[in-house]
CSV table of C-alpha atoms in Angstrom, one decimal:
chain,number,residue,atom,x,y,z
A,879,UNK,CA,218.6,48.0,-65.2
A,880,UNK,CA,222.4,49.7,-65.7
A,881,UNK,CA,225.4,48.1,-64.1
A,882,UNK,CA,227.1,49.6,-61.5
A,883,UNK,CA,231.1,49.5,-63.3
A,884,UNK,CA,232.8,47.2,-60.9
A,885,UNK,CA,229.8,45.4,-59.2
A,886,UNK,CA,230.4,41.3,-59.0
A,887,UNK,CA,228.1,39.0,-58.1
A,888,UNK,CA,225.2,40.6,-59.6
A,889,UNK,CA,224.4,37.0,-61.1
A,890,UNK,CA,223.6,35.5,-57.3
A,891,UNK,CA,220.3,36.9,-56.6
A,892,UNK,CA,220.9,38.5,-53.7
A,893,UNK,CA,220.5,42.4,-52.8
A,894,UNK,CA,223.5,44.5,-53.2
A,895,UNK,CA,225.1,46.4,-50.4
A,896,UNK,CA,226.5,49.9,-49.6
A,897,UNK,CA,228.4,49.8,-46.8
A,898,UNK,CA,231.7,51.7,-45.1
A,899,UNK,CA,232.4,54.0,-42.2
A,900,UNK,CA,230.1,57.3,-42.4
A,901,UNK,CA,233.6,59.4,-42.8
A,902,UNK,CA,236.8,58.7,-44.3
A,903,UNK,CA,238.8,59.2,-41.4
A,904,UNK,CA,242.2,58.2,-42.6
A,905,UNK,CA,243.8,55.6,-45.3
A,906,UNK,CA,244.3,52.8,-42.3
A,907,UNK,CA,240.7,52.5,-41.2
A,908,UNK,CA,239.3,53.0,-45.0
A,909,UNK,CA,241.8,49.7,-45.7
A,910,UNK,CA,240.6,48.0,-42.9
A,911,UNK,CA,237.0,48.2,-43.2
A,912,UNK,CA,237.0,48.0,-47.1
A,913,UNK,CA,239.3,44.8,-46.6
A,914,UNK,CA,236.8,43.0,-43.7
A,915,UNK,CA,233.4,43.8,-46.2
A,916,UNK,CA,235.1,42.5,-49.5
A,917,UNK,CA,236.1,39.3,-47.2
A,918,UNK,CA,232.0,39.2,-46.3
A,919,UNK,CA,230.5,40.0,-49.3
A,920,UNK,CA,232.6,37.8,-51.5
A,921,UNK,CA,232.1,34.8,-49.0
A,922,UNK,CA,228.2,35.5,-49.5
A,923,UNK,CA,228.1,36.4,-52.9
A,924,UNK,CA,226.9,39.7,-52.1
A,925,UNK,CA,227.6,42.7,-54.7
A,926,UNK,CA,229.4,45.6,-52.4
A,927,UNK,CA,229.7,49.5,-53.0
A,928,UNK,CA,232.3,50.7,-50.5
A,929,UNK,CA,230.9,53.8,-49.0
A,930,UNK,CA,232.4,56.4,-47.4
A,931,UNK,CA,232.0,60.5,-46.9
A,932,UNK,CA,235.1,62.6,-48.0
A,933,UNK,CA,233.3,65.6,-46.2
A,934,UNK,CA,230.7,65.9,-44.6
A,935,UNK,CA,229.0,69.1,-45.1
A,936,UNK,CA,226.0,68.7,-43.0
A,937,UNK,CA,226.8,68.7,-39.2
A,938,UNK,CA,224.9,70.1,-36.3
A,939,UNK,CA,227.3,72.3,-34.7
A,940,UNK,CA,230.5,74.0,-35.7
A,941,UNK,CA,232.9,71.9,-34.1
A,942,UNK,CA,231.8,69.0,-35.7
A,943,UNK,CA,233.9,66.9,-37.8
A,944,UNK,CA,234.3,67.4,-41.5
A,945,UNK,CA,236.9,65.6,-42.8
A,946,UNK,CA,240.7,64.9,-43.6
A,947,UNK,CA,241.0,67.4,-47.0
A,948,UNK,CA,238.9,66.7,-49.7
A,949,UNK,CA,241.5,65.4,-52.4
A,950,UNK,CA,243.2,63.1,-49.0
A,951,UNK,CA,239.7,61.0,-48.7
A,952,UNK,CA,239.2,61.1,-52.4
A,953,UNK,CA,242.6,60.0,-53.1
A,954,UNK,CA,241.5,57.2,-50.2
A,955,UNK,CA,238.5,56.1,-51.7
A,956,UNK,CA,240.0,55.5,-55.3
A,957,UNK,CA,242.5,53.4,-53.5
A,958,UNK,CA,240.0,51.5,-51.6
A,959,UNK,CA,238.5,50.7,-54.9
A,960,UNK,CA,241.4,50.0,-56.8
A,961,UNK,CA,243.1,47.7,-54.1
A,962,UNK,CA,239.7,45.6,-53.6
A,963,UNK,CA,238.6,45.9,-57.4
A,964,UNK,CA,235.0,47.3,-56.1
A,965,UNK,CA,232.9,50.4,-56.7
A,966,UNK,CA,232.9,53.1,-54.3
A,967,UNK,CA,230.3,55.4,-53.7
A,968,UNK,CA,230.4,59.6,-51.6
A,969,UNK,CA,228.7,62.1,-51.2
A,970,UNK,CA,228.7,65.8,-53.1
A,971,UNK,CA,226.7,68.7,-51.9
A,972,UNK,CA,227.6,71.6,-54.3
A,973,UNK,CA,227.9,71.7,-58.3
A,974,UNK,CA,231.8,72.1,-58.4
A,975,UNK,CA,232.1,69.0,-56.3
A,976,UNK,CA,230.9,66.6,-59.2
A,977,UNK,CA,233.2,66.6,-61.6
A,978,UNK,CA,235.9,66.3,-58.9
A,979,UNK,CA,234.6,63.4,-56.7
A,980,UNK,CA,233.5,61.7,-60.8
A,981,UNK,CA,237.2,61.5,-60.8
A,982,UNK,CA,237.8,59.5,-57.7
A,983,UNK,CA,234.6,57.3,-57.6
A,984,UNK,CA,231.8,55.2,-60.0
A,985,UNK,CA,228.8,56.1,-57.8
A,986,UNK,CA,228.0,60.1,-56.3
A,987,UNK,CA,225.3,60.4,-54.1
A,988,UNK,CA,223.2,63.1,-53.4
A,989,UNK,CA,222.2,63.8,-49.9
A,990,UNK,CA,218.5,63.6,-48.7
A,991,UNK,CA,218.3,67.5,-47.9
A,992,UNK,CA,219.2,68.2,-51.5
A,993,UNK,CA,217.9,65.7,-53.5
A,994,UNK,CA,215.4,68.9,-54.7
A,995,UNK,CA,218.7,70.8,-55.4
A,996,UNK,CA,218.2,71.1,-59.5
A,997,UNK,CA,221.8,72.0,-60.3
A,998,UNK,CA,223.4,69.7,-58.0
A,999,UNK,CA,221.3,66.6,-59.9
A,1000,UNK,CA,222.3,67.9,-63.2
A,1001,UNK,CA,225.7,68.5,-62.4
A,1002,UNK,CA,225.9,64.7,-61.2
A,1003,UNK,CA,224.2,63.7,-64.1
A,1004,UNK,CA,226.5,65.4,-66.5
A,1005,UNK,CA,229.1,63.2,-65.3
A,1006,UNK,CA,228.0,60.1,-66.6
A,1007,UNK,CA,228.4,58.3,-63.0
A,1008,UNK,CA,225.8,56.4,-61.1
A,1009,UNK,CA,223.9,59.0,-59.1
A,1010,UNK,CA,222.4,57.8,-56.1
A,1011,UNK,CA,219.5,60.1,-54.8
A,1012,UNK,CA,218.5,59.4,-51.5
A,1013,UNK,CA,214.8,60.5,-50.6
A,1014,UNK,CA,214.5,63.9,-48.9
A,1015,UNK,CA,212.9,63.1,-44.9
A,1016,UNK,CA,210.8,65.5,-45.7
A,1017,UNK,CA,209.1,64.2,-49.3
A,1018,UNK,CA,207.1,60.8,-50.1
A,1019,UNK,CA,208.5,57.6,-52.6
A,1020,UNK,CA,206.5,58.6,-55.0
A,1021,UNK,CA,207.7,62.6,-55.0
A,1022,UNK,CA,210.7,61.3,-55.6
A,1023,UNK,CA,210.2,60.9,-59.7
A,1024,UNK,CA,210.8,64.6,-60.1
A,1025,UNK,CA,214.4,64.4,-58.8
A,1026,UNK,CA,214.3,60.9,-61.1
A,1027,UNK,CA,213.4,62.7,-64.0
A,1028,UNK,CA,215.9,65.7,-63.5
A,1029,UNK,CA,218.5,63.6,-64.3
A,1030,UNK,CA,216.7,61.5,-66.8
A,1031,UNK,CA,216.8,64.7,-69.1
A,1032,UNK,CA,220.1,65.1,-68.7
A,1033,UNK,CA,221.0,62.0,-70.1
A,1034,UNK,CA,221.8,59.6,-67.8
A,1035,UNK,CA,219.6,56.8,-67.2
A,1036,UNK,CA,221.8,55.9,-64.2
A,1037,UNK,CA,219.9,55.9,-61.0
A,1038,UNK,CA,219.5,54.7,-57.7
A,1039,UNK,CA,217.1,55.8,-55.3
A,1040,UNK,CA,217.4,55.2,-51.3
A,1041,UNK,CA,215.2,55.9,-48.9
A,1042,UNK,CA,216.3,57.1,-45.2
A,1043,UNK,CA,213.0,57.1,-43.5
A,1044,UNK,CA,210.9,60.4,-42.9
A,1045,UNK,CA,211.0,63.4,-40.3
A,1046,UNK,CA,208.5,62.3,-37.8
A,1047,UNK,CA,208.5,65.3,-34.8
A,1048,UNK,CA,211.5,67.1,-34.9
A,1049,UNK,CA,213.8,65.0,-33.3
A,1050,UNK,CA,212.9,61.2,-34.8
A,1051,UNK,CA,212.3,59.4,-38.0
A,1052,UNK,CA,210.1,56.8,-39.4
A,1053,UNK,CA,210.3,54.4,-41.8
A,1054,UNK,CA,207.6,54.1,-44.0
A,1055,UNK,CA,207.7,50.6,-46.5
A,1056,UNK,CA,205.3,52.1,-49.0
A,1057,UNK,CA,208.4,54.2,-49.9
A,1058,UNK,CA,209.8,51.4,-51.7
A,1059,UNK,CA,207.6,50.2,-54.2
A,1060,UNK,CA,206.2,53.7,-55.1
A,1061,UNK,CA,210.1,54.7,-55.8
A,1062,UNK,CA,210.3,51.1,-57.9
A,1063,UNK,CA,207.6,52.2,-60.2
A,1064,UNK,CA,210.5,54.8,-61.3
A,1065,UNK,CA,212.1,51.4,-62.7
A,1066,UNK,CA,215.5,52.4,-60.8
A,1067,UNK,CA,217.0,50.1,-58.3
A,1068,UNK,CA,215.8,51.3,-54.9
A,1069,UNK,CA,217.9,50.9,-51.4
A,1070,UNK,CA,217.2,51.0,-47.8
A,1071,UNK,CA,219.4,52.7,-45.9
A,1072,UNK,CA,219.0,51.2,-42.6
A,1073,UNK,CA,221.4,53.0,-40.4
A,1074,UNK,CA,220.7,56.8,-41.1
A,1075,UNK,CA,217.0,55.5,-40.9
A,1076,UNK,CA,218.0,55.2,-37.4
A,1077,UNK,CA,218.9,58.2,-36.2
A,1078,UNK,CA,217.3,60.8,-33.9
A,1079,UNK,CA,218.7,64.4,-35.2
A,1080,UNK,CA,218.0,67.7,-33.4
A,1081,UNK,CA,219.3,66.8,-30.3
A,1082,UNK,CA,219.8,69.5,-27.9
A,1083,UNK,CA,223.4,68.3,-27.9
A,1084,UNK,CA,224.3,69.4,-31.3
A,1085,UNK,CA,224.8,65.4,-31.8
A,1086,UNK,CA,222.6,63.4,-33.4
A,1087,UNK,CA,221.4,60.6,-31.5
A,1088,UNK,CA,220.6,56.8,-33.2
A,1089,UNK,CA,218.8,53.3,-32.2
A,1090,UNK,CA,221.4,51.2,-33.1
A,1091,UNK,CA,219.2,48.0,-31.7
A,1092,UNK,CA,216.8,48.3,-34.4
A,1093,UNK,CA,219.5,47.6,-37.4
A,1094,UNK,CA,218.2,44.0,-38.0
A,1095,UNK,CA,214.5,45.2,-37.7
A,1096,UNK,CA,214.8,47.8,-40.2
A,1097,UNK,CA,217.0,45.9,-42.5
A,1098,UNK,CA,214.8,42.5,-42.1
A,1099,UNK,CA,211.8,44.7,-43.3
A,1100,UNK,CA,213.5,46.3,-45.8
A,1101,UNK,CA,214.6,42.7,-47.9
A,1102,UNK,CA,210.7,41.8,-47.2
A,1103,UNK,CA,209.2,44.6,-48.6
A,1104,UNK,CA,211.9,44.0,-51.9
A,1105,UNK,CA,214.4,46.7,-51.8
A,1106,UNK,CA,217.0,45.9,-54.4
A,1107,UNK,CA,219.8,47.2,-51.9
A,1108,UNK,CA,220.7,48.1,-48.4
A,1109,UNK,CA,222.9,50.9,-47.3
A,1110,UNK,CA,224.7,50.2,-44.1
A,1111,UNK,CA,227.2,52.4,-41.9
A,1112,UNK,CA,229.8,50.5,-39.9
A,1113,UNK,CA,232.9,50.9,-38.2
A,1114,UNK,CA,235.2,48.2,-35.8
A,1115,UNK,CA,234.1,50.7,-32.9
A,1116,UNK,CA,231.7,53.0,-33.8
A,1117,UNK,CA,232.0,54.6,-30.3
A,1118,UNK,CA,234.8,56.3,-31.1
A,1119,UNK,CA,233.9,57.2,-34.9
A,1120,UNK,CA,234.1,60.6,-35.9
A,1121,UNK,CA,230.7,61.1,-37.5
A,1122,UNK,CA,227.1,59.2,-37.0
A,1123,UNK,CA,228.9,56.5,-34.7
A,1124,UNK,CA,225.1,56.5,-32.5
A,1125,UNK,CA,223.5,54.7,-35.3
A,1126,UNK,CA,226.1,52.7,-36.8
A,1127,UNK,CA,226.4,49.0,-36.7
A,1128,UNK,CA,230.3,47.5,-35.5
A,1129,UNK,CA,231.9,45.7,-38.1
A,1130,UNK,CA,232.1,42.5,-36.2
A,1131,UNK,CA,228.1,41.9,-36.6
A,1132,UNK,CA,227.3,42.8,-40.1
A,1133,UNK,CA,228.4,39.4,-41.5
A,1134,UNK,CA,225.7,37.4,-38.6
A,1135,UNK,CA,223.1,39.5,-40.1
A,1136,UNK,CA,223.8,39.5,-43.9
A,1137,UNK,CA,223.2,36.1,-43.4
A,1138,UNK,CA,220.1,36.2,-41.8
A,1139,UNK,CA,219.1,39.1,-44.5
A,1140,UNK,CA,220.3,36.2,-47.2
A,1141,UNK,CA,217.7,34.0,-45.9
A,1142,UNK,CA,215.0,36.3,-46.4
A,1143,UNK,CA,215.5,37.2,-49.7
A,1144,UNK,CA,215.4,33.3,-51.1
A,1145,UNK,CA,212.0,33.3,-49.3
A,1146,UNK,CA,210.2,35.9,-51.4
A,1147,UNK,CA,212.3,34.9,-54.4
């Protein structure tokens, strides 16, 4: 397996985490989350990826929010990772976007609705970054070598896969554990990501909807089933975050159940 640049306490045996606020919403917030996770992670001996959106692209209605300017949050997340001396991971959505966000941060992440998105996968891969491909709702773990092997031939043999459960209906998801292992047999590191798992899209709102109360469920199975990593949203108050704050967990929690998730993992160890 590669090494994420910046990743510590890869030598504990625990699973790695992804975790920030869904959007970079300004420098303040990114600080403060980034600075409560590194306190968390490094007291568990957890390796962290600081997450964070500097757009968001996909949005239900117009009015949505999309960001603060693309080189702002950029400019935010490299300072996030510089300050705290961890990786940080975002998202890109078009080909132009990857060498751009390569510049700011060690991990770029292609969304589930385009992880079948050819040039987008090469363009990550050309970078020489970590590409994180998270598994289309709409495709099984194991169709997910295709998108694996796209940026295998473009030489880069860094890859992480994470699943985000599947379109069940049109207004729910479910998660699905044979997801993991079949993605596994890729020989990439596979993640869970819990929160976005979570959600219930396609409201008539225009704003998705979430189950919040199932976090530690999802997250519990996840670590029993082996994922390598968990992705995880959260925010001090995620009723009043500007993007995905139905399904996100509030800051104040996530240590309580890292800890339980810790416990899991020595038992199938």
């Amino acid at each position: 397996m590669f090494q994420i640049p910046k990743l510590k306490h890869t030598t504990s045996g625990n699973f790695f985490l992804l975790a920030g606020p869904c959007a970079i919403e300004g420098e303040e917030m990114a600080l403060q989350i980034a600075e409560r996770l590194k306190e968390i992670t490094d007291k568990l001996r957890i390796p962290l990826v600081f997450k964070g959106s500097y757009r968001k692209a996909n949005r239900s209605r117009l009015d949505s929010f999309q960001g603060i300017g693309d080189e702002k949050a950029l400019r935010i997340l490299q300072k996030v990772g510089e300050t705290f001396e961890v990786p940080t991971v975002t998202d890109i959505h078009e080909t132009q976007e990857a060498a751009m966000a390569a510049a700011y941060v060690d991990v770029l992440q292609i969304p589930a609705f385009l992880c079948r998105q050819t040039d987008l996968l090469i363009a990550a891969a050309e970078t020489g970054k970590v590409v994180n491909i998270k598994k289309g709702q709409f495709l099984s773990g194991a169709a997910m070598r295709f998108a694996v092997d796209k940026v295998r031939e473009s030489g880069n043999e860094k890859i992480i896969l994470t699943d985000r459960g599947n379109s069940f209906g049109y207004s729910d998801l479910v998660v699905d554990f044979r997801n993991l292992p079949e993605m596994q047999a890729n020989q990439v590191p596979v993640v869970m990501d819990v929160t976005h798992s979570l959600q219930q899209p396609n409201q008539s709102s225009g704003v998705t909807g979430g189950k919040p109360a199932l976090i530690e469920t999802i997250a519990k199975a996840a670590i029993a089933v082996g994922a390598d990593g968990l992705f995880i949203e959260t925010h001090p108050q995620p009723s009043i975050a500007k993007s995905d704050g139905a399904n996100m967990l509030p800051l104040d929690q996530l240590e309580g159940l890292l800890q339980k998730l810790i416990r899991i993992r020595q038992a199938i160890l």
